[in-house]
Short mmCIF file of C-alpha atoms in Angstrom, two decimals:
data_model
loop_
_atom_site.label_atom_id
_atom_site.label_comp_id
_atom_site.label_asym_id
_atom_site.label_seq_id
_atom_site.Cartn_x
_atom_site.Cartn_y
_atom_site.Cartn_z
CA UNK A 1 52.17 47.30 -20.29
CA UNK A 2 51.18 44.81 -17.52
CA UNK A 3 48.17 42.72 -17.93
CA UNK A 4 45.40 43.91 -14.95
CA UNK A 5 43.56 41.15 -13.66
CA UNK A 6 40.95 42.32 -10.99
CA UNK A 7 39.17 39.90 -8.73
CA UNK A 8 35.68 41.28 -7.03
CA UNK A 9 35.36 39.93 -3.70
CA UNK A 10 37.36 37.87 -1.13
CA UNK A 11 35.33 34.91 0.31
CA UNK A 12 37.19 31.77 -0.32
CA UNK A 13 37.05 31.62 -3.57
CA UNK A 14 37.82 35.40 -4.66
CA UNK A 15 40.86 34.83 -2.27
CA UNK A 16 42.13 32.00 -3.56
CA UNK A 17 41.91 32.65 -7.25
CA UNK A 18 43.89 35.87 -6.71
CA UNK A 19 46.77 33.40 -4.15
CA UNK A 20 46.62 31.01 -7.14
CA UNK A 21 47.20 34.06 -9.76
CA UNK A 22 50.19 35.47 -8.13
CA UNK A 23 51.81 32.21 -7.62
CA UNK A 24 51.32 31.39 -11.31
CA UNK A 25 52.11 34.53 -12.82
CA UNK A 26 55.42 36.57 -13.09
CA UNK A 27 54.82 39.88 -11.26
CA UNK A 28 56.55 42.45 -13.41
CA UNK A 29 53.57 40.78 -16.16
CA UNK A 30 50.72 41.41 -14.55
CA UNK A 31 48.75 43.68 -11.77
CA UNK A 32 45.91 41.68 -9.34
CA UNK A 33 43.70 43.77 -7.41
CA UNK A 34 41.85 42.00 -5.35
CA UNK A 35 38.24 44.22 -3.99
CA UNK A 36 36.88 43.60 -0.90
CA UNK A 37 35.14 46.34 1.25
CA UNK A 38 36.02 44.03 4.71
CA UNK A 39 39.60 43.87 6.15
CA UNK A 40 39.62 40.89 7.46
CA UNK A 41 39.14 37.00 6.10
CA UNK A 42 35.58 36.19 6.75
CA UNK A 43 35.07 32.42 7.48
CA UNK A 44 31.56 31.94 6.05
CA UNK A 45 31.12 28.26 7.33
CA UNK A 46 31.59 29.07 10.44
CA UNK A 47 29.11 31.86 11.18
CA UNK A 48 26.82 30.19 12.59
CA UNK A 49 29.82 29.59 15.40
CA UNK A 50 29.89 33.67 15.51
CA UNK A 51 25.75 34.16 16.29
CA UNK A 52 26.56 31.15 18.98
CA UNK A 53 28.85 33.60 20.95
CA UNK A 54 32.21 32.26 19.95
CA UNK A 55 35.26 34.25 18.96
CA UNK A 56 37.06 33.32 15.89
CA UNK A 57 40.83 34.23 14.83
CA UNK A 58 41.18 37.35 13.16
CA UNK A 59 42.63 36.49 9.59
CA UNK A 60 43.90 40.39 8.36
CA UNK A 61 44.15 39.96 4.57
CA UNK A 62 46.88 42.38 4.73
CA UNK A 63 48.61 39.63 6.93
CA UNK A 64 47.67 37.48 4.68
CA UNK A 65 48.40 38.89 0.91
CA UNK A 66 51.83 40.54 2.09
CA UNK A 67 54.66 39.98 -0.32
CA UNK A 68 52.39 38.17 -2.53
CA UNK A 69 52.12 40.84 -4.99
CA UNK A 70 48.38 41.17 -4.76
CA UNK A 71 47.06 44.88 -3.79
CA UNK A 72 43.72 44.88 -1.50
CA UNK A 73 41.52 47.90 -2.06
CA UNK A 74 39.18 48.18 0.71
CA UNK A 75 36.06 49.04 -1.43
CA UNK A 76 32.51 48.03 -2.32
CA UNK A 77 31.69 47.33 -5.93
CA UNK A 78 28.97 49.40 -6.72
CA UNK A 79 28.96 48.80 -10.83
CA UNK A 80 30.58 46.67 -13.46
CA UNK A 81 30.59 47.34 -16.95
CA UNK A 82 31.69 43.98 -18.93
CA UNK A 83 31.68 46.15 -22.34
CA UNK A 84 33.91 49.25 -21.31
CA UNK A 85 35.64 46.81 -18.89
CA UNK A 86 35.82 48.95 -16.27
CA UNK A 87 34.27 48.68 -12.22
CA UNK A 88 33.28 51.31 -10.42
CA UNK A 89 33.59 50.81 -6.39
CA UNK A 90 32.93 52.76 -3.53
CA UNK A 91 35.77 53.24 -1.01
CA UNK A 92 34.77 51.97 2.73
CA UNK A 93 35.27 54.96 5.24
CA UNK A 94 37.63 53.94 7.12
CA UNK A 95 40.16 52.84 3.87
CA UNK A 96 43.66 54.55 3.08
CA UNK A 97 42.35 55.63 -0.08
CA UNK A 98 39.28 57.45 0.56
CA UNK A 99 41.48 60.26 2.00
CA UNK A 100 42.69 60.84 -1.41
CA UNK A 101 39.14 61.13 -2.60
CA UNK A 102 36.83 63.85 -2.08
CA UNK A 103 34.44 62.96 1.19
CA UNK A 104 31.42 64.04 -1.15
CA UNK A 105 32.79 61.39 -3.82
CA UNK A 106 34.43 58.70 -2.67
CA UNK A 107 34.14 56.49 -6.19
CA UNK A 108 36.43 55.25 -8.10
CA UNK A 109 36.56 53.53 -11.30
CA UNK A 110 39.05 50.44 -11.84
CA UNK A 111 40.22 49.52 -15.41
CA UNK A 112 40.78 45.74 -16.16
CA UNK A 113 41.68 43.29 -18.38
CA UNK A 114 40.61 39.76 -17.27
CA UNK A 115 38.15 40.18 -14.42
CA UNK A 116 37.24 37.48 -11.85
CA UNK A 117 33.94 37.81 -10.81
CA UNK A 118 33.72 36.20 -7.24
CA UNK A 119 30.75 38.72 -5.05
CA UNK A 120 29.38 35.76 -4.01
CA UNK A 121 25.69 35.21 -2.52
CA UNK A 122 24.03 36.58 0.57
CA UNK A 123 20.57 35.45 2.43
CA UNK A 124 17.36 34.71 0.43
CA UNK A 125 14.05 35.60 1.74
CA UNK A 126 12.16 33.99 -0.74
CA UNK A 127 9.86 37.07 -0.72
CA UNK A 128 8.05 35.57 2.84
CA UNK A 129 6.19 38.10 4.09
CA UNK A 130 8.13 39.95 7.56
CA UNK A 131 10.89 38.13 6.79
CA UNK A 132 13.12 41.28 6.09
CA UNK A 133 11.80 43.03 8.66
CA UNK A 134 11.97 40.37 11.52
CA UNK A 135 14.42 37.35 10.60
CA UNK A 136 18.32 37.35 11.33
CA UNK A 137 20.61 35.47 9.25
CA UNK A 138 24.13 33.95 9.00
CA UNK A 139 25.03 34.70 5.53
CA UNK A 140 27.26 37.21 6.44
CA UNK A 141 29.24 38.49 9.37
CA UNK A 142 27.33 41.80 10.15
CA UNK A 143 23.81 39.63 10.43
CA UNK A 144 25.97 36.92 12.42
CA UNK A 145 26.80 39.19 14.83
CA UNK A 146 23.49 40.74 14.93
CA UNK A 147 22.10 37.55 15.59
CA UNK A 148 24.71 37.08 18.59
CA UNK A 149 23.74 40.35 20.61
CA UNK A 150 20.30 39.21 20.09
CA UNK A 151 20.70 35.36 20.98
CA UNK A 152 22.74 36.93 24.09
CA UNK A 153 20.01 39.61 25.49
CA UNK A 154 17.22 36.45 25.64
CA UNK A 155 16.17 35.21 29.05
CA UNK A 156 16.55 31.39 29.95
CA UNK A 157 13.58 29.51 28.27
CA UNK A 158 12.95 32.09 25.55
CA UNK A 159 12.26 30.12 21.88
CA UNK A 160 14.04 30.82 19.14
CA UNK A 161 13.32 28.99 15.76
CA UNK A 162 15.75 28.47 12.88
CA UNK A 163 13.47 27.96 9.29
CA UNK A 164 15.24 25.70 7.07
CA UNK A 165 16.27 22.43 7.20
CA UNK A 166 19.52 22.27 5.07
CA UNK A 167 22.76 22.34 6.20
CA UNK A 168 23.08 26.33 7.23
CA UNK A 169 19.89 25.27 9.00
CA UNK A 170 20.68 22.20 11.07
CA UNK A 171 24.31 23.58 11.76
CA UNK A 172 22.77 26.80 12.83
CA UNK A 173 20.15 25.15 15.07
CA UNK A 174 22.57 22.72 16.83
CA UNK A 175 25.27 25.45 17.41
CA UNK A 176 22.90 27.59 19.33
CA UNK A 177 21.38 24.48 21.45
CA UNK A 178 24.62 23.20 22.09
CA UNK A 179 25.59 27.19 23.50
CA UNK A 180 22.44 27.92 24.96
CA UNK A 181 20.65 24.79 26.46
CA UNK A 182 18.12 27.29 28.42
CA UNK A 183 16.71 28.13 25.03
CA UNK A 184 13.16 26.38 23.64
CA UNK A 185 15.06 26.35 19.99
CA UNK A 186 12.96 25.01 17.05
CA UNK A 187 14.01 24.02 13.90
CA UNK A 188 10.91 24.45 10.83
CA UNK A 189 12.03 21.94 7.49
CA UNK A 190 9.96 21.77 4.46
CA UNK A 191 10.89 18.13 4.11
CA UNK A 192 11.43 15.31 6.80
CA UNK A 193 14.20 15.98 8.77
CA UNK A 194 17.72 15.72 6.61
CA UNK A 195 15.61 13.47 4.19
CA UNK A 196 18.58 13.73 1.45
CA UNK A 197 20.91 12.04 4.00
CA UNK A 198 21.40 8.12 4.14
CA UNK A 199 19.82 6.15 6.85
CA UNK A 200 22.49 5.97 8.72
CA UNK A 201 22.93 9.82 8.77
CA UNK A 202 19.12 10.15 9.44
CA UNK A 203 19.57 8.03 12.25
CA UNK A 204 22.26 9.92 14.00
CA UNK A 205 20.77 13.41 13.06
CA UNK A 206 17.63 12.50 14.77
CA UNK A 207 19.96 11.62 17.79
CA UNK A 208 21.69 14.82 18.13
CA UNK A 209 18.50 16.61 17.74
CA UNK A 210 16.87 14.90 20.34
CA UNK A 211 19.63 15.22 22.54
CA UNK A 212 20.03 18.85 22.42
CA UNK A 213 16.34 19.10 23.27
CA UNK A 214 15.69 20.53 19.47
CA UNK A 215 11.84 20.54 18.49
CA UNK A 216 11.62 19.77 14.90
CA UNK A 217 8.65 20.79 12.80
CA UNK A 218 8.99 18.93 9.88
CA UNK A 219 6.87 19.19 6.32
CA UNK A 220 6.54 22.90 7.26
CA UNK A 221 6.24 25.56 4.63
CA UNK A 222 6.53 28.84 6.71
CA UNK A 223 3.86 31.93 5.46
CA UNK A 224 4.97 34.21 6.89
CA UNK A 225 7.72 36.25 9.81
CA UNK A 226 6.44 38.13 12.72
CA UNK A 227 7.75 39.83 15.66
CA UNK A 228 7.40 36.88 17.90
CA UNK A 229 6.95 33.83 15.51
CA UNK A 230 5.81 32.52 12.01
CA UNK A 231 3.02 31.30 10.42
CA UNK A 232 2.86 28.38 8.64
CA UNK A 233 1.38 27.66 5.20
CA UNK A 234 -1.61 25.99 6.75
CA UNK A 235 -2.35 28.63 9.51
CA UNK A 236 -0.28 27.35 12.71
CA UNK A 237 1.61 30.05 15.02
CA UNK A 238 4.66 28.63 16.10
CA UNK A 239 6.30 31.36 19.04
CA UNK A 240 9.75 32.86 18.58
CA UNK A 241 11.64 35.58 20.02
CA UNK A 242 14.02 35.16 17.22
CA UNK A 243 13.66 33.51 14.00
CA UNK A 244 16.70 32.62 11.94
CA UNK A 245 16.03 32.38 8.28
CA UNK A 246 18.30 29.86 6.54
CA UNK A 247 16.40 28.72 3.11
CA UNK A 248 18.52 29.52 0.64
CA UNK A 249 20.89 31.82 -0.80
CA UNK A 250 20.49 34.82 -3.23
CA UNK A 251 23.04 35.84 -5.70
CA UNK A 252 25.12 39.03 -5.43
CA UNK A 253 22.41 41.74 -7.63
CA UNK A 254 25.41 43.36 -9.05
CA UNK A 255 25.65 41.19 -12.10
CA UNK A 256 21.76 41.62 -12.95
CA UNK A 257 22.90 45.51 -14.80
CA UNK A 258 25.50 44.05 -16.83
CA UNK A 259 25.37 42.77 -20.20
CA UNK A 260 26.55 39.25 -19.02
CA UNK A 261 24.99 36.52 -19.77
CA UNK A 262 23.06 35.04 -16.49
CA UNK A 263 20.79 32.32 -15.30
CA UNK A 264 17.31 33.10 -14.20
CA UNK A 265 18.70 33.31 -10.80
CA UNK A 266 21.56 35.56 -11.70
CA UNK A 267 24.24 33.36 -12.27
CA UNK A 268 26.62 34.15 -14.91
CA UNK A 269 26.90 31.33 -16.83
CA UNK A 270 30.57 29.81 -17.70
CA UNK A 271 31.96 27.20 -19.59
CA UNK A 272 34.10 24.23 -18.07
CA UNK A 273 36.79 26.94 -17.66
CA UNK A 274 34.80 28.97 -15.25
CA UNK A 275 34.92 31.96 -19.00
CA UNK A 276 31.96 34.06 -19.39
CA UNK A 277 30.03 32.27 -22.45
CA UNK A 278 29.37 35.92 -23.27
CA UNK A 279 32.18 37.74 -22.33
CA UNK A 280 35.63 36.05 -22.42
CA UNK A 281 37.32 38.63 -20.31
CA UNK A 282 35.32 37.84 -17.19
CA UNK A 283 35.69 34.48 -15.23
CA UNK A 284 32.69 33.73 -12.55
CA UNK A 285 33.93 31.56 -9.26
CA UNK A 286 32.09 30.49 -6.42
CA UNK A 287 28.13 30.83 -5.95
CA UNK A 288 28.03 33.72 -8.50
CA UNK A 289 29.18 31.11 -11.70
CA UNK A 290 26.58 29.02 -12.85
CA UNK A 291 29.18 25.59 -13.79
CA UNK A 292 27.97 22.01 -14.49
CA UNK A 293 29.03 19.45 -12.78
CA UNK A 294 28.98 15.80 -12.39
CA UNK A 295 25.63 14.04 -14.37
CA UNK A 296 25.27 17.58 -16.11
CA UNK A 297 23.80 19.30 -12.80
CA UNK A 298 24.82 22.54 -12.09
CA UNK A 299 27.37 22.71 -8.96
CA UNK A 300 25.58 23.76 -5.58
CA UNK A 301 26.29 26.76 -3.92
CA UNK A 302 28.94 25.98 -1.53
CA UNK A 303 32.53 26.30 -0.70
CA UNK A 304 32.76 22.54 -1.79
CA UNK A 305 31.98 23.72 -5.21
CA UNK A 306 33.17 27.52 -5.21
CA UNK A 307 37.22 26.28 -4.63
CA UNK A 308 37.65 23.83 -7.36
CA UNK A 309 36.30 26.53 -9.42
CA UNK A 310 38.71 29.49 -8.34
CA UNK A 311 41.29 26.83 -9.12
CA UNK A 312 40.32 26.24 -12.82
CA UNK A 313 39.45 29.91 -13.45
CA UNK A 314 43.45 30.81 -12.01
CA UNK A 315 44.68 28.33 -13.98
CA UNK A 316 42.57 28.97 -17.00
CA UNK A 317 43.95 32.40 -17.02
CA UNK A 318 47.62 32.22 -16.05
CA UNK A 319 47.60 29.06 -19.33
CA UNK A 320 46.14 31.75 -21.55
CA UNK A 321 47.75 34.85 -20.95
CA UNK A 322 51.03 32.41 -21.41
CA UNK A 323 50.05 31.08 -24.02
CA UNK A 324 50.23 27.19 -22.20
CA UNK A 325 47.54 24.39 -22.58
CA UNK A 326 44.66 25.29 -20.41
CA UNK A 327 44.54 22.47 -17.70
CA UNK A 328 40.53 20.86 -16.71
CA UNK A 329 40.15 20.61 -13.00
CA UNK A 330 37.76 17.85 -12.25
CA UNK A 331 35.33 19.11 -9.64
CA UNK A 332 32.65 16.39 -8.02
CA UNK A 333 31.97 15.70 -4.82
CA UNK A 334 32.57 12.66 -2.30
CA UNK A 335 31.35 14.67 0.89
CA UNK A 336 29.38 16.59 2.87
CA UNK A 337 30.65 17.59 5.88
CA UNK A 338 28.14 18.55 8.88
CA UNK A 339 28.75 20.55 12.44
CA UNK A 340 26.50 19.41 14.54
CA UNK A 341 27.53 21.76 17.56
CA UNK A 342 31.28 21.36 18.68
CA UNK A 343 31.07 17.79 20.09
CA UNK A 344 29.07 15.96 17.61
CA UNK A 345 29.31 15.99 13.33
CA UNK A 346 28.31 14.14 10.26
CA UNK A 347 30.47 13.25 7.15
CA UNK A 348 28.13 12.13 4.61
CA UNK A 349 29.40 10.33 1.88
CA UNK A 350 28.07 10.89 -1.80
CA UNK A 351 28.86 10.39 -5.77
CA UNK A 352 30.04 12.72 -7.71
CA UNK A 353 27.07 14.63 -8.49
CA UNK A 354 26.14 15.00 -4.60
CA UNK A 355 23.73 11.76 -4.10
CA UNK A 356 23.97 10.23 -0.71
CA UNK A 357 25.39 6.85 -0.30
CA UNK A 358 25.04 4.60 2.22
CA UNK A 359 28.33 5.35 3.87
CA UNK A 360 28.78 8.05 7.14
CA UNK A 361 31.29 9.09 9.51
CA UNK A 362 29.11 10.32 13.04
CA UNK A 363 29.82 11.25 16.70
CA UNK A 364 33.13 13.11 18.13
CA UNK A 365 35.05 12.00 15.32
CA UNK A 366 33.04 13.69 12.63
CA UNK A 367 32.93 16.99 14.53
CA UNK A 368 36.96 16.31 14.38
CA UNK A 369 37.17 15.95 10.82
CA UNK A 370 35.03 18.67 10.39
CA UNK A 371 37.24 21.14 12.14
CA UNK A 372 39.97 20.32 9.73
CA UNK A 373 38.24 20.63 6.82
CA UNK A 374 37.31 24.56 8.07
CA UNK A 375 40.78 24.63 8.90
CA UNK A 376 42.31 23.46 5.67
CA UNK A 377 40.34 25.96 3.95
CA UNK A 378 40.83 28.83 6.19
CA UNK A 379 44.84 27.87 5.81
CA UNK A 380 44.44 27.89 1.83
CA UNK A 381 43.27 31.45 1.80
CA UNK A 382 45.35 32.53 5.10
CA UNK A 383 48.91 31.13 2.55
CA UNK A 384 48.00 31.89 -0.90
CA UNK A 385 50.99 31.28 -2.45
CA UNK A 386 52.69 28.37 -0.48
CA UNK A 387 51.10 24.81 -0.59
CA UNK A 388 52.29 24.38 -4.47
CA UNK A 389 55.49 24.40 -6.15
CA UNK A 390 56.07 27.82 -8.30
CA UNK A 391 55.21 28.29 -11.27
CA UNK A 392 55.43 32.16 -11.98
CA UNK A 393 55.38 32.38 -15.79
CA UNK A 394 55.92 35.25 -18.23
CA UNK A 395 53.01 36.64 -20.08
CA UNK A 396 53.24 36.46 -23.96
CA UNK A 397 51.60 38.62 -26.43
CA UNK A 398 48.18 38.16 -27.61
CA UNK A 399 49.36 36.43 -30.99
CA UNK A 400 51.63 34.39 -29.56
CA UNK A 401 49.03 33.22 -27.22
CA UNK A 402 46.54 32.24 -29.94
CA UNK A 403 49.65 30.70 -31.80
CA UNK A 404 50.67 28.61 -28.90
CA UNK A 405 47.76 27.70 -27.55
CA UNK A 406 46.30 26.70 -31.71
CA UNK A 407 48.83 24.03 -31.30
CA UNK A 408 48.20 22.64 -27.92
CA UNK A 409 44.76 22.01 -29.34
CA UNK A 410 46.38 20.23 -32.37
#
C-alpha cells in the first residue's frame, strides 16, 4: 500500500516541500496531494506590486507540478483531525472534482499518513477597532487586488495611509508612491522609522521616503480605523481615503480545533525537524510551525524562514519513511532584503538570529538584487523537482525503518 503524504496549502513553502517530496521519493511508494483552493502560484512578496497596479506572470500549478507525480486538489481545508488522521476540505466551485460531488455537499474527506501542515498566515488586525470593516490588506491576493481597484478609483491628491512600519509596511508604502505620485500617502510606525535597521540603512530609508514625498508619522500607536482615517492612541485624526493595515500577521485558525500542540499564537510547535512535538505524523512549515532558530529565538514569519523549513521537513520525511539518517538543515539568516518601489532597495545585512549589522547594500543595485531573490524563489516553486540531483528512494517498512534508522543514531 503506498504511503499518503498530504501537504495543506501551496505558498512557498507548501509548494516546495511537496517539489522536494517527489524528487526524493520513488513514486510507485508513495501518494502527495498537495491542497490548495487557488490555481495558480501566488507570489506573496510581491503583493504589494499587485495593489500598485502591476501585472504579474501567471504561474498555473498545473504547469508547474506536471509529471512530477504530485496531484493538486483545488479545495479549501475546512477541518483536520490529527487523531483519526484524516482532513476534511471543501471543493472550490469551479474544480474538476466538485462535479463528482453533490452541489448541496461538496466535502470531502482526505485520508493521510504523514501530513505537512503549511496554511500559512493571513492579515492581523490586532482587534483595532474599524479595522475589519475599513482597512485593505496585502496578505493575500483577493485583498491585493481589492486594494488595487480601490488605489485606482482615487482622484489625484487623495491620502492614503499604510499603518505599520515593518517591512510589508514600508514596501507597501513606497510601491504605491512610486505608482501613484499624485497621492498624499502616509506611512503610521509605532517605532522610529526602520529603527531595527543599521545606520546606514536608516539613512537611505529616510532618503527614499523623502523622495517619494512619503509623510511619516512615527511613534504612532493607531486606536482606531474609520471610513476616512484613523485615530491615534493619543486622540489625533490623521485623513485617509484608504488605509492599508500591515502590523502583523495572524496564523491560519484551522489548527486552533485540533488536538495539536500550539503556541499561544497558534503555532504548532515542532522540533528541529519541523515533527509535531505532539503528533509525529504531522510536520508544520512556514509561518504556521513555531521552530527555533539561531540564539534560541523562534524563526520570524517570513519566506526567509518558511523555505529552509519545507526543506528539513521533506527531507525529514523522505530519511524516515526510508529508513536513512535524517539530515539537519541549518536555517539563520544573513539578510533582509527590502523593495523600496522598483528603482530603489535595501539589503540589510544581519547575524544569524536576524540582528542588524553595520553592513548594507542601497540604491538601484539593491532593488536589482532584490528582484532576483523574488525570482529565485518564484523559480524554486515554478521547477520543483529540477535544481538537485535525484534522489528518488524506495520506502521501507515501518520496522525496518526503526531498525535502520536505531543504527544511524549509534
Amino acid at each position: 500500500m503506498q504511503h499518503r503524504i498530504v501537504v495543506l496549502g501551496a505558498g512557498y513553502t507548501g509548494a516546495v516541500a511537496a517539489g522536494r517530496l517527489a524528487k526524493r521519493l520513488h513514486r510507485e511508494d508513495v501518494t502527495i496531494t498537495l491542497v490548495n483552493p487557488e490555481p495558480d502560484f501566488v507570489e506573496r512578496v510581491r503583493l504589494h506590486q499587485i495593489a500598485a497596479g502591476q501585472d504579474l506572470t501567471p504561474r498555473p500549478f498545473g504547469e508547474m507540478f506536471a509529471g512530477t507525480g504530485v496531484e493538486l486538489k483545488r479545495a479549501k481545508v475546512t477541518a483536520v483531525d490529527v487523531d483519526r488522521k484524516t482532513v476534511t476540505v471543501a471543493t472550490t466551485p469551479d474544480s474538476p472534482e466538485r462535479e463528482a460531488l453533490e452541489e448541496r455537499e461538496a466535502l470531502e474527506t482526505l485520508e493521510y499518513d504523514t501530513l505537512v501542515y503549511a496554511l500559512g498566515s493571513g492579515w492581523n488586525d490586532g482587534g483595532v477597532p474599524g479595522t475589519a470593516e475599513h482597512a485593505h490588506e496585502v496578505s493575500s491576493r483577493p485583498g491585493a487586488l481589492r486594494l488595487r481597484d480601490r488605489l485606482a478609483a482615487l482622484d489625484a491628491g487623495r491620502p492614503v495611509i499604510v499603518v505599520g512600519g515593518g517591512l510589508t509596511g514600508l514596501e507597501a508604502a513606497t510601491e504605491i508612491a512610486e505608482a501613484r505620485p499624485d497621492l498624499d500617502v502616509a506611512l503610521a510606525a509605532h517605532g522610529a522609522l526602520g529603527d531595527w535597521l543599521s545606520e546606514k540603512g536608516r539613512a537611505h530609508l529616510r532618503k527614499v521616503v523623502d523622495k517619494l514625498g512619503i509623510t511619516v508619522h512615527e511613534h504612532t500607536m493607531v486606536g482606531a480605523v474609520e471610513a476616512h482615517g484613523v485615530t491615534t492612541a493619543d486622540g489625533r485624526t490623521i485623513p485617509a481615503d484608504v488605509t492599508v493595515w500591515t502590523t502583523g500577521f495572524a496564523v491560519h485558525p484551522i489548527a486552533r480545533a485540533t488536538a495539536l500542540e500550539l503556541t499561544d499564537r497558534g503555532q504548532i510547535v515542532v522540533d528541529t525537524t519541523m515533527r509535531s512535538v505532539s503528533h509525529p505524523d504531522v510536520y508544520a512549515v512556514g509561518d504556521a510551525g513555531m521552530a527555533i532558530g539561531p540564539g534560541d529565538k523562534p524563526l520570524r514569519m517570513s519566506c526567509a524562514s518558511g523555505v529552509p523549513m519545507a526543506w528539513q521537513a521533506a527531507d525529514a520525511i523522505a530519511a524516515r519513511l526510508t529508513g536513512s539518517k535524517v539530515p539537519h538543515v541549518s536555517i539563520g539568516y544573513s539578510k533582509q532584503c527590502i523593495s523600496l518601489g522598483r528603482k530603489e532597495g535595501l539589503i540589510q545585512s544581519v547575524t544569524a538570529d536576524d540582528q542588524a549589522v553595520d553592513k548594507a547594500l542601497t540604491g538601484r543595485t539593491a532593488a536589482l538584487f532584490k528582484e532576483l531573490i523574488c525570482k529565485g524563489a518564484a523559480w524554486s516553486v515554478a521547477n520543483p523537482t529540477l535544481g538537485m540531483p535525484s534522489r528518488r528512494r524506495r520506502v521501507v517498512r515501518p520496522e525496518a525503518r526503526s531498525r535502520a534508522q536505531a543504527r544511524a543514531a549509534v
